[in-house]
Coordinates of C-alpha atoms and ligand atoms in Angstrom, one line a residue:
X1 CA -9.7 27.4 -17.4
X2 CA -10.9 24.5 -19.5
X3 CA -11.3 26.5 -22.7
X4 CA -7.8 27.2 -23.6
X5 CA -6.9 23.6 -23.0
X6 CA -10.0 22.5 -25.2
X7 CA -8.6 24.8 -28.1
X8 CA -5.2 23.4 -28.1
X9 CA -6.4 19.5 -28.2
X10 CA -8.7 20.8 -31.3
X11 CA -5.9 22.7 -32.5
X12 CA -3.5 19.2 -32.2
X13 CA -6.7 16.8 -33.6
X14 CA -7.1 18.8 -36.4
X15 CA -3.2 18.5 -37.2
X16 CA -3.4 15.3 -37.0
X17 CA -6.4 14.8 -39.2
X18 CA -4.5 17.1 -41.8
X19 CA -1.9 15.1 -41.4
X20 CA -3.5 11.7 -42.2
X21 CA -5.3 13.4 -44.8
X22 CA -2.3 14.2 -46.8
X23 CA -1.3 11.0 -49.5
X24 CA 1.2 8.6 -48.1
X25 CA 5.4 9.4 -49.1
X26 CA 6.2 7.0 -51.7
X27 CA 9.0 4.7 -51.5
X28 CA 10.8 3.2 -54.1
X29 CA 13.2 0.4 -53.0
X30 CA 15.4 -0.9 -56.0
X31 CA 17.3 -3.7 -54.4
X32 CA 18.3 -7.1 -56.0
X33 CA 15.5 -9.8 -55.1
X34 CA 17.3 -12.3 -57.4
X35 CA 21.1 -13.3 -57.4
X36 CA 23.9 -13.4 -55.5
X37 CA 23.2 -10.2 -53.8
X38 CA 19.4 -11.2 -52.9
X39 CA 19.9 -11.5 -49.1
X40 CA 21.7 -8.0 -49.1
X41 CA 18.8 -7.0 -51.0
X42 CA 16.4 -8.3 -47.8
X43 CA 18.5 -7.5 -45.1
X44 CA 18.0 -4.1 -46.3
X45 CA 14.3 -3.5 -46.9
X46 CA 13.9 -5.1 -43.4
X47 CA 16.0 -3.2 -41.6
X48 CA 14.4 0.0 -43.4
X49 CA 11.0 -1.4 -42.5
X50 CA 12.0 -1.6 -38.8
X51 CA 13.1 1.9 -38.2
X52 CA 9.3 3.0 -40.0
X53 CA 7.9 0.1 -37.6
X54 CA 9.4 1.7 -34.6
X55 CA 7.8 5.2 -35.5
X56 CA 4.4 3.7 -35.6
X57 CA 4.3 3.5 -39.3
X58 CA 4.3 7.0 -39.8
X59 CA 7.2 9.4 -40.6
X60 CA 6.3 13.4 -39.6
X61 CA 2.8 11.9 -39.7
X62 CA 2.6 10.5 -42.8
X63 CA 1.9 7.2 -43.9
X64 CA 4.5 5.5 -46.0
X65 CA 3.7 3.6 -49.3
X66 CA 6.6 1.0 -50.3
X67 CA 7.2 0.1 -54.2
X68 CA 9.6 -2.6 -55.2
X69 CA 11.8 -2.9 -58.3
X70 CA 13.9 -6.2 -58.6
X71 CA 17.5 -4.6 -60.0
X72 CA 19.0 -8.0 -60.3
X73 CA 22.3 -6.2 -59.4
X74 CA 22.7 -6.1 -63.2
X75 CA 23.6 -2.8 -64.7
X76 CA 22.7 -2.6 -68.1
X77 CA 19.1 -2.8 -66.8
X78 CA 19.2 0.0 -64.6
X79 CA 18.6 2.9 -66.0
X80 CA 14.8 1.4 -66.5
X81 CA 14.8 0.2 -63.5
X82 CA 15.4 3.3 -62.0
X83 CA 12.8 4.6 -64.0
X84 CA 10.1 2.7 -63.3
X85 CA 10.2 4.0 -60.0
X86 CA 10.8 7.8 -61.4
X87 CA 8.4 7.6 -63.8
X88 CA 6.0 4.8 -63.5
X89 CA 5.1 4.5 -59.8
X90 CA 6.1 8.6 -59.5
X91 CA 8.0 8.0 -55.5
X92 CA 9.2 10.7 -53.7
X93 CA 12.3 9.2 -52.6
X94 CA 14.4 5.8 -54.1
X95 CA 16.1 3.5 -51.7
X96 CA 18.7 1.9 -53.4
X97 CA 20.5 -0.3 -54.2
X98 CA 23.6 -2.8 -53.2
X99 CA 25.3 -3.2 -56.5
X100 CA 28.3 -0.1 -57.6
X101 CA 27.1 -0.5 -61.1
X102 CA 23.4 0.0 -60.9
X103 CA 24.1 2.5 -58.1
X104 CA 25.7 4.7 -60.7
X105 CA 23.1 4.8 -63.1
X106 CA 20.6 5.2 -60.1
X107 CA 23.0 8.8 -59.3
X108 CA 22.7 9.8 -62.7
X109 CA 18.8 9.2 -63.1
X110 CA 18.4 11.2 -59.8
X111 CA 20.9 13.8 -60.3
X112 CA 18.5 14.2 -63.9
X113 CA 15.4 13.6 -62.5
X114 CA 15.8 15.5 -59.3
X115 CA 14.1 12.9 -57.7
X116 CA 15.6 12.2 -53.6
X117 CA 18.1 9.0 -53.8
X118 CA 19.0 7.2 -50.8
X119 CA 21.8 4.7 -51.1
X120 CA 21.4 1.9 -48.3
X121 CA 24.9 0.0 -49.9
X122 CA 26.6 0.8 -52.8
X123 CA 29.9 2.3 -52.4
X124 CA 30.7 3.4 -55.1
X125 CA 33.1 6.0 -54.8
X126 CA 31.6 8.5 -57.6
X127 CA 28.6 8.8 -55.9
X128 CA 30.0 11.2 -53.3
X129 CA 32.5 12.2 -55.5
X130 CA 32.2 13.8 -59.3
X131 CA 28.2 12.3 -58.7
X132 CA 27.7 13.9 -55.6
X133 CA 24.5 16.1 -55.3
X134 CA 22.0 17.7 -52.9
X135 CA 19.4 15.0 -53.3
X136 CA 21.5 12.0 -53.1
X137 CA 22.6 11.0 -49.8
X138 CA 24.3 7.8 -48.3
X139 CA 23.9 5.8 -45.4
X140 CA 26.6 3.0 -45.8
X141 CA 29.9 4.1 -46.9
X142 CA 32.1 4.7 -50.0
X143 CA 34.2 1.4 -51.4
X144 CA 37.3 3.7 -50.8
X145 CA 36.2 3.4 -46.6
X146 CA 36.5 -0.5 -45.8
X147 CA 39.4 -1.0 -48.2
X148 CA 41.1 1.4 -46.9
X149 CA 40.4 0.2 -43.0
X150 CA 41.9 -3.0 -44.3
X151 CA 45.1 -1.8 -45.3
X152 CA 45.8 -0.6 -42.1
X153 CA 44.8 -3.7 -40.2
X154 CA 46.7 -5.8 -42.6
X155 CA 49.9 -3.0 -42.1
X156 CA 49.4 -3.2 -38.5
X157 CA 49.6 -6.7 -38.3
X158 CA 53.2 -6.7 -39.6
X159 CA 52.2 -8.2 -43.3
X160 CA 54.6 -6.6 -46.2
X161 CA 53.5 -8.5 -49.1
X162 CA 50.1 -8.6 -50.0
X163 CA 48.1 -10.0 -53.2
X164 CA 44.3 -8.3 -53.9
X165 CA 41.3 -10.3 -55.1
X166 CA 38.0 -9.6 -56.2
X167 CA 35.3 -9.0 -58.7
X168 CA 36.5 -6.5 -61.6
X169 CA 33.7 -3.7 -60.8
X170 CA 33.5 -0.5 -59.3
X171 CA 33.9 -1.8 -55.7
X172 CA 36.0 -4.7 -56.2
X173 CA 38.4 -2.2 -57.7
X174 CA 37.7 0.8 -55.3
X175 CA 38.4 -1.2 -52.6
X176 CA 41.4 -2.7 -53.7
X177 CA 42.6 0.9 -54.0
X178 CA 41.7 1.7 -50.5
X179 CA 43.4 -1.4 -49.6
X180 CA 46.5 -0.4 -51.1
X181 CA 46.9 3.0 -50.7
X182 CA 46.5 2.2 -46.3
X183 CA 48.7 -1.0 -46.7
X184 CA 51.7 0.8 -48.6
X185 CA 51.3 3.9 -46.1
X186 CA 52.0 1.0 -43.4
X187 CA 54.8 -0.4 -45.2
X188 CA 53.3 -3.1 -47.0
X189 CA 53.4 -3.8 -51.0
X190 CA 50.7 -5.0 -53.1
X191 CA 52.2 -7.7 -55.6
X192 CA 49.7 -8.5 -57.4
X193 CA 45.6 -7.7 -58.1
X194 CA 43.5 -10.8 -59.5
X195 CA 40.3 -10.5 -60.8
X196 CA 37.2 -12.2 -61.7
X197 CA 34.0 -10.3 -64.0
X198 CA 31.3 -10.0 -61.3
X199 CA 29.4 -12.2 -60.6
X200 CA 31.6 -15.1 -61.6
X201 CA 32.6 -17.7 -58.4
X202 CA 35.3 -19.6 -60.5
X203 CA 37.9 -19.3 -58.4
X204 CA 39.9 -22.3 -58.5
X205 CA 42.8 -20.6 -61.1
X206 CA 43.0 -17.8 -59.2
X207 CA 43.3 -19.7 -56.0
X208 CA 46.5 -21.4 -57.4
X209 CA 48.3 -18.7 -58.6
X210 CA 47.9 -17.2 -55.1
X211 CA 49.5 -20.8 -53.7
X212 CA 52.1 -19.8 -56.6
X213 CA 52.9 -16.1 -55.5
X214 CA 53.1 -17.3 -51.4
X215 CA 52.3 -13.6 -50.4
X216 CA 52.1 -12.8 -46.3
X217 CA 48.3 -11.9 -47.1
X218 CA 45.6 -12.1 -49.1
X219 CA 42.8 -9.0 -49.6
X220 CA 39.5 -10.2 -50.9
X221 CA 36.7 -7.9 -52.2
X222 CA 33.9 -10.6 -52.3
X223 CA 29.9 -10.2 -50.6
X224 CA 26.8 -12.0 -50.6
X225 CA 26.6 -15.3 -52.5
X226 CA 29.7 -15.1 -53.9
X227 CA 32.2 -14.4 -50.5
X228 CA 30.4 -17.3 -49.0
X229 CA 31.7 -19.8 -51.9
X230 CA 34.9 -17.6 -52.1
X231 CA 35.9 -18.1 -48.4
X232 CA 35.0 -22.2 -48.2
X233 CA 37.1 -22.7 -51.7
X234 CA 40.1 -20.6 -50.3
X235 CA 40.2 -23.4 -47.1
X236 CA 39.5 -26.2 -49.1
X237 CA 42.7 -25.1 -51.2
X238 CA 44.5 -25.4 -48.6
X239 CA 45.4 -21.8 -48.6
X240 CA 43.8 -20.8 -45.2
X241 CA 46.3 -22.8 -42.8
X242 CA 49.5 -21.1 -44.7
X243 CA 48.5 -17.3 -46.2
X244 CA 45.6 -15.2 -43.8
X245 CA 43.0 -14.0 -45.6
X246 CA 41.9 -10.3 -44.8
X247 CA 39.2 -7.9 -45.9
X248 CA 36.9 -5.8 -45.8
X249 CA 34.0 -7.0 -43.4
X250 CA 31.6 -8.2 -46.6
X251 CA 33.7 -11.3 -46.9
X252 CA 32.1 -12.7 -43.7
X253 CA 29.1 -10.5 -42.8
X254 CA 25.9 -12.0 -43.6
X255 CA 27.5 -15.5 -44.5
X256 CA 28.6 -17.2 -41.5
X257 CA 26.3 -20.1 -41.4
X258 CA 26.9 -21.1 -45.0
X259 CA 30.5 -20.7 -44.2
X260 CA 31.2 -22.3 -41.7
X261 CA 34.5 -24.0 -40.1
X262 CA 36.0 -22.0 -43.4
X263 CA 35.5 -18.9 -41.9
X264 CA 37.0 -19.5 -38.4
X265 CA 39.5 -16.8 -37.0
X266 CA 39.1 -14.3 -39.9
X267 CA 40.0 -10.8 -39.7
X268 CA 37.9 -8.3 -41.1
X269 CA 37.8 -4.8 -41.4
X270 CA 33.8 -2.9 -41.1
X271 CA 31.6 -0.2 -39.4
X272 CA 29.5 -2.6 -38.1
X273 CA 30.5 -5.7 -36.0
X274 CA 28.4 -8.2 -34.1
X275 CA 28.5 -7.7 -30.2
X276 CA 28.6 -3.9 -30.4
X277 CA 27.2 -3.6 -26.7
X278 CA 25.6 -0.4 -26.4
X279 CA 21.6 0.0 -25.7
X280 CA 20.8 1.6 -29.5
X281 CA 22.6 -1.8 -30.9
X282 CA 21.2 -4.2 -28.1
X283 CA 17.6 -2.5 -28.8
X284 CA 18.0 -3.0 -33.2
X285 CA 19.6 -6.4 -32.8
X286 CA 16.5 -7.9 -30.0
X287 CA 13.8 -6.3 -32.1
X288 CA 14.9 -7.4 -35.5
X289 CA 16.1 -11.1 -34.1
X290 CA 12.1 -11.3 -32.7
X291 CA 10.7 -10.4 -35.7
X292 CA 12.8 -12.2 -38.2
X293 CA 14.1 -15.2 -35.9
X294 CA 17.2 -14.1 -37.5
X295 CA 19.9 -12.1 -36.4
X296 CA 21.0 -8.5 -38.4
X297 CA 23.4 -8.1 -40.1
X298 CA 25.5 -4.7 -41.3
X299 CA 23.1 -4.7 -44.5
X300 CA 20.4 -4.2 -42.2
X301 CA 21.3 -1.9 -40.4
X302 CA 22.5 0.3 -43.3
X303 CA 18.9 -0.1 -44.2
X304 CA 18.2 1.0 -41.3
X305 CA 20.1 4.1 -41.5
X306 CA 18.6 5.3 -44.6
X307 CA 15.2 5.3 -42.8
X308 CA 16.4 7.0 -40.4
X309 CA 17.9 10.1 -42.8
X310 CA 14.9 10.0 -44.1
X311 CA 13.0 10.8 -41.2
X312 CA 15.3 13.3 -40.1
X313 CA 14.5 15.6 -43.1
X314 CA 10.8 14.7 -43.1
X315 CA 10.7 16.3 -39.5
X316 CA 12.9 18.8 -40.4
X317 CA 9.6 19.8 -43.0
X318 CA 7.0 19.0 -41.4
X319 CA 6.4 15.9 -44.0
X320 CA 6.7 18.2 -47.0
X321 CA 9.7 16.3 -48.8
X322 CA 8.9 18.5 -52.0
X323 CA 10.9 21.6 -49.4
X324 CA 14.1 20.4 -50.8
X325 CA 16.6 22.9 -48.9
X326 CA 15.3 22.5 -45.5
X327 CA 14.7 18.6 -46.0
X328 CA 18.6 18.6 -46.7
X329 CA 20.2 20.8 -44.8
X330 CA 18.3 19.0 -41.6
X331 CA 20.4 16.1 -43.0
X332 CA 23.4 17.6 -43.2
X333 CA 23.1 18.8 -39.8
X334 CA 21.9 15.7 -38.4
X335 CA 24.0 13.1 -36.0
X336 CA 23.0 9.6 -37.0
X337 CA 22.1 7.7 -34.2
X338 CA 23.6 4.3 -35.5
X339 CA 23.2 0.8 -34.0
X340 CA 26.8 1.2 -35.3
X341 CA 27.5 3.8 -33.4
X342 CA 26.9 7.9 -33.8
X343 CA 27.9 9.3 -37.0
X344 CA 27.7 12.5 -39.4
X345 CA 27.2 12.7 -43.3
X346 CA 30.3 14.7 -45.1
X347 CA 29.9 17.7 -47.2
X348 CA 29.7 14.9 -49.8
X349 CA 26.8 13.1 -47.6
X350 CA 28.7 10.3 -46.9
X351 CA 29.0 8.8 -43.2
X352 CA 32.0 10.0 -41.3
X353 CA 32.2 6.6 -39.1
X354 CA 35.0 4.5 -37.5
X355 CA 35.7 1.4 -38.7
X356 CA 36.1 -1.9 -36.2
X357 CA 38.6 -4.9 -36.2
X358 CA 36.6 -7.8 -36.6
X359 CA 37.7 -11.4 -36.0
X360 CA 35.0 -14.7 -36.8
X361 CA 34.3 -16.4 -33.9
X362 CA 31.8 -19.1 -34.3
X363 CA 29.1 -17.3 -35.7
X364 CA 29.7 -13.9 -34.7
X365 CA 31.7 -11.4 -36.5
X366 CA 33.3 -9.9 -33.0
X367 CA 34.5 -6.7 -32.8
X368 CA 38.2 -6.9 -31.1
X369 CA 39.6 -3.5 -31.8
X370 CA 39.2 -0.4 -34.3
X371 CA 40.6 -0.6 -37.3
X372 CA 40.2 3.8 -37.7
X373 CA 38.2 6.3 -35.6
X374 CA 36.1 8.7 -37.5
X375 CA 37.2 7.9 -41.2
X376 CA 35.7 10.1 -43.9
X377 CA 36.0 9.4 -47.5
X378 CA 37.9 12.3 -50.0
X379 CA 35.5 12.7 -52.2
X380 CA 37.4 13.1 -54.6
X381 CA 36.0 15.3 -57.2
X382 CA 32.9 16.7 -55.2
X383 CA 31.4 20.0 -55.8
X384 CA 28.4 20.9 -54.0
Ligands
LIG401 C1 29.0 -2.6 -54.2 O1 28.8 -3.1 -55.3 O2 29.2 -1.4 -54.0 C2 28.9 -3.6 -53.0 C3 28.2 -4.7 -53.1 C4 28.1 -5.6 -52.0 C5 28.8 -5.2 -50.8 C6 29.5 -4.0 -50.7 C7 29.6 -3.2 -51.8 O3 28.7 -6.0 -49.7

């Protein structure tokens, strides 16, 4: 009676032993340590680090081995960024990174190199559009997503004239498209698009030609560092008791505390918001507030995400990332069990999420309606 029982705890010891035997998966975060994007940055690798936390370290059984690269969210160094992480340190899988622009070159180098990329930000739309491939999968959204979820808050709030505002990149301009293409749908009219080069915070011209133009709204595309100076200059203009001031849900995420009394009774458009009450969100937000003494944010829980993907596929073969097929088409497959709430990855592997109404209430980003259920983004010149 005892034997067969005996056999099978060898049998399951000495899978276990094999499995600590094997080398450690190698992690490459590329995330921006320095700069304006340098919480995002954090917020990330900790979430990330929570999800492998919560599996006891291990992922299929295998140890996981974390290697940083600083990307400054500055694109011209990218591409050796990317590769010190390719190259150098050899990972299995990059996670990263928060800025469009270095997220491109990241897509190419991994579309090139083969090597697994798994974007924990960066919207840019390319990525699961003409860039889109096997091994590159998302876990936050495309810039097309929360621009567009904007629009039709802004629409459904009876604005007709709108002006746009944000940094001249990839998703300052990819969201401003999203934006516009939902708010003219809803009857609204963009009037005017002002921009800034990233990461520039001199806002104080642009602030008065928007006094100038007296539109019904403004759209901002502004995050980290740089939304948290954007949003107390746009009060201290004045601008804040006479034209509302929308976007999409990086304006405010992240930023409350430095923003203070500016930021009071702004609407925002994101898949994440701050009291979404269901146990998987309840569970994240309590562990990550003990361990950091500081609440999560959507950043975080993006980061989150990706370590979740990435478990998925590692189950999926049996630790063996180097089975390409099956590690992706468990992906595909997979339901993401969100602390924003369940989603799918696209043909494109972008999430298929819904997108909340947020309004700032003290220092909560509160979710008061939704915005759209089950948005996917068109990638737009995909083939896969
Ligand atoms: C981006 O560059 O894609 C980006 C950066 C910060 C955000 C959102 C998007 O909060």
């Amino acid at each position: 009676m005892l034997k067969p029982v005996l056999a099978a705890l060898a049998l399951a010891a000495a899978a276990t032993a094999h499995a600590q035997n094997r080398p450690p998966i190698k992690v490459g975060f590329m995330l921006p340590a320095t700069g304006t994007f340098a919480a995002l940055g954090d917020m990330i690798e900790k979430g990330f680090k929570q999800y492998v936390d919560e599996q006891g370290g291990t992922l299929a059984g295998r140890q996981i081995q974390y290697f940083k690269v600083d990307d400054e969210s500055d694109p011209s160094k990218a591409t050796d960024n990317v590769n010190k992480l390719i190259k150098r340190d050899q990972v299995d899988v990059i996670v990263g990174t928060v800025h469009s622009g270095v997220a491109l070159a990241m897509a190419r180098a991994a579309r090139e190199s083969g090597t697994l990329l798994i974007v924990p930000n960066a919207g840019a739309d390319a990525i699961t559009g003409p860039l889109c491939a096997p091994n590159i999968i998302r876990s936050s959204f495309s810039n097309w997503q929360p621009g567009y979820a904007a629009g039709v808050m802004a629409a459904q709030k009876g604005y007709k004239r709108a002006v746009s505002i944000y940094w001249n990149y990839a998703a300052g301009q990819e969201s401003g498209k999203g934006f516009a293409e939902a708010f003219s749908k809803g009857g609204g009219q963009v009037v005017k698009e002002l921009t800034l080069p990233f990461p520039n915070v001199e806002f104080q011209a642009l602030l008065t030609e928007i006094a100038a133009i007296k539109p019904d709204v403004v759209f901002a595309f502004f995050a980290g560092a740089g939304a948290a100076k954007f949003v107390k200059d746009y009060d201290a203009a004045g601008l804040k008791r006479t034209i509302p001031l929308v976007g999409s849900g990086f304006l405010t995420d992240g930023v409350l505390e430095a923003q203070g009394a500016s930021a009071q009774g702004m609407m925002t458009a994101l898949h994440y918001a701050d009291g979404i009450d269901t146990p998987r969100n309840n569970a994240f937000r309590t562990k990550f507030a003990v361990t950091h003494k500081l609440n999560p944010d959507v950043y975080a829980v993006q980061g989150y995400d990706a370590a979740q993907i990435l478990a998925t596929g590692l189950a999926a073969t049996q630790g063996d990332i180097t089975k390409r097929d099956a590690f992706v088409a468990a992906v595909r497959k997979m339901t993401v069990d969100s602390p924003r709430g369940k989603y799918t990855l696209s043909a494109a592997h972008n999430p298929v999420q819904d997108f909340y109404v947020r309004e700032v209430k003290g220092r909560e980003n509160v979710m008061t309606g939704t915005a759209v259920k089950v948005l996917p983004d068109p990638a737009r010149g995909c083939r896969m």
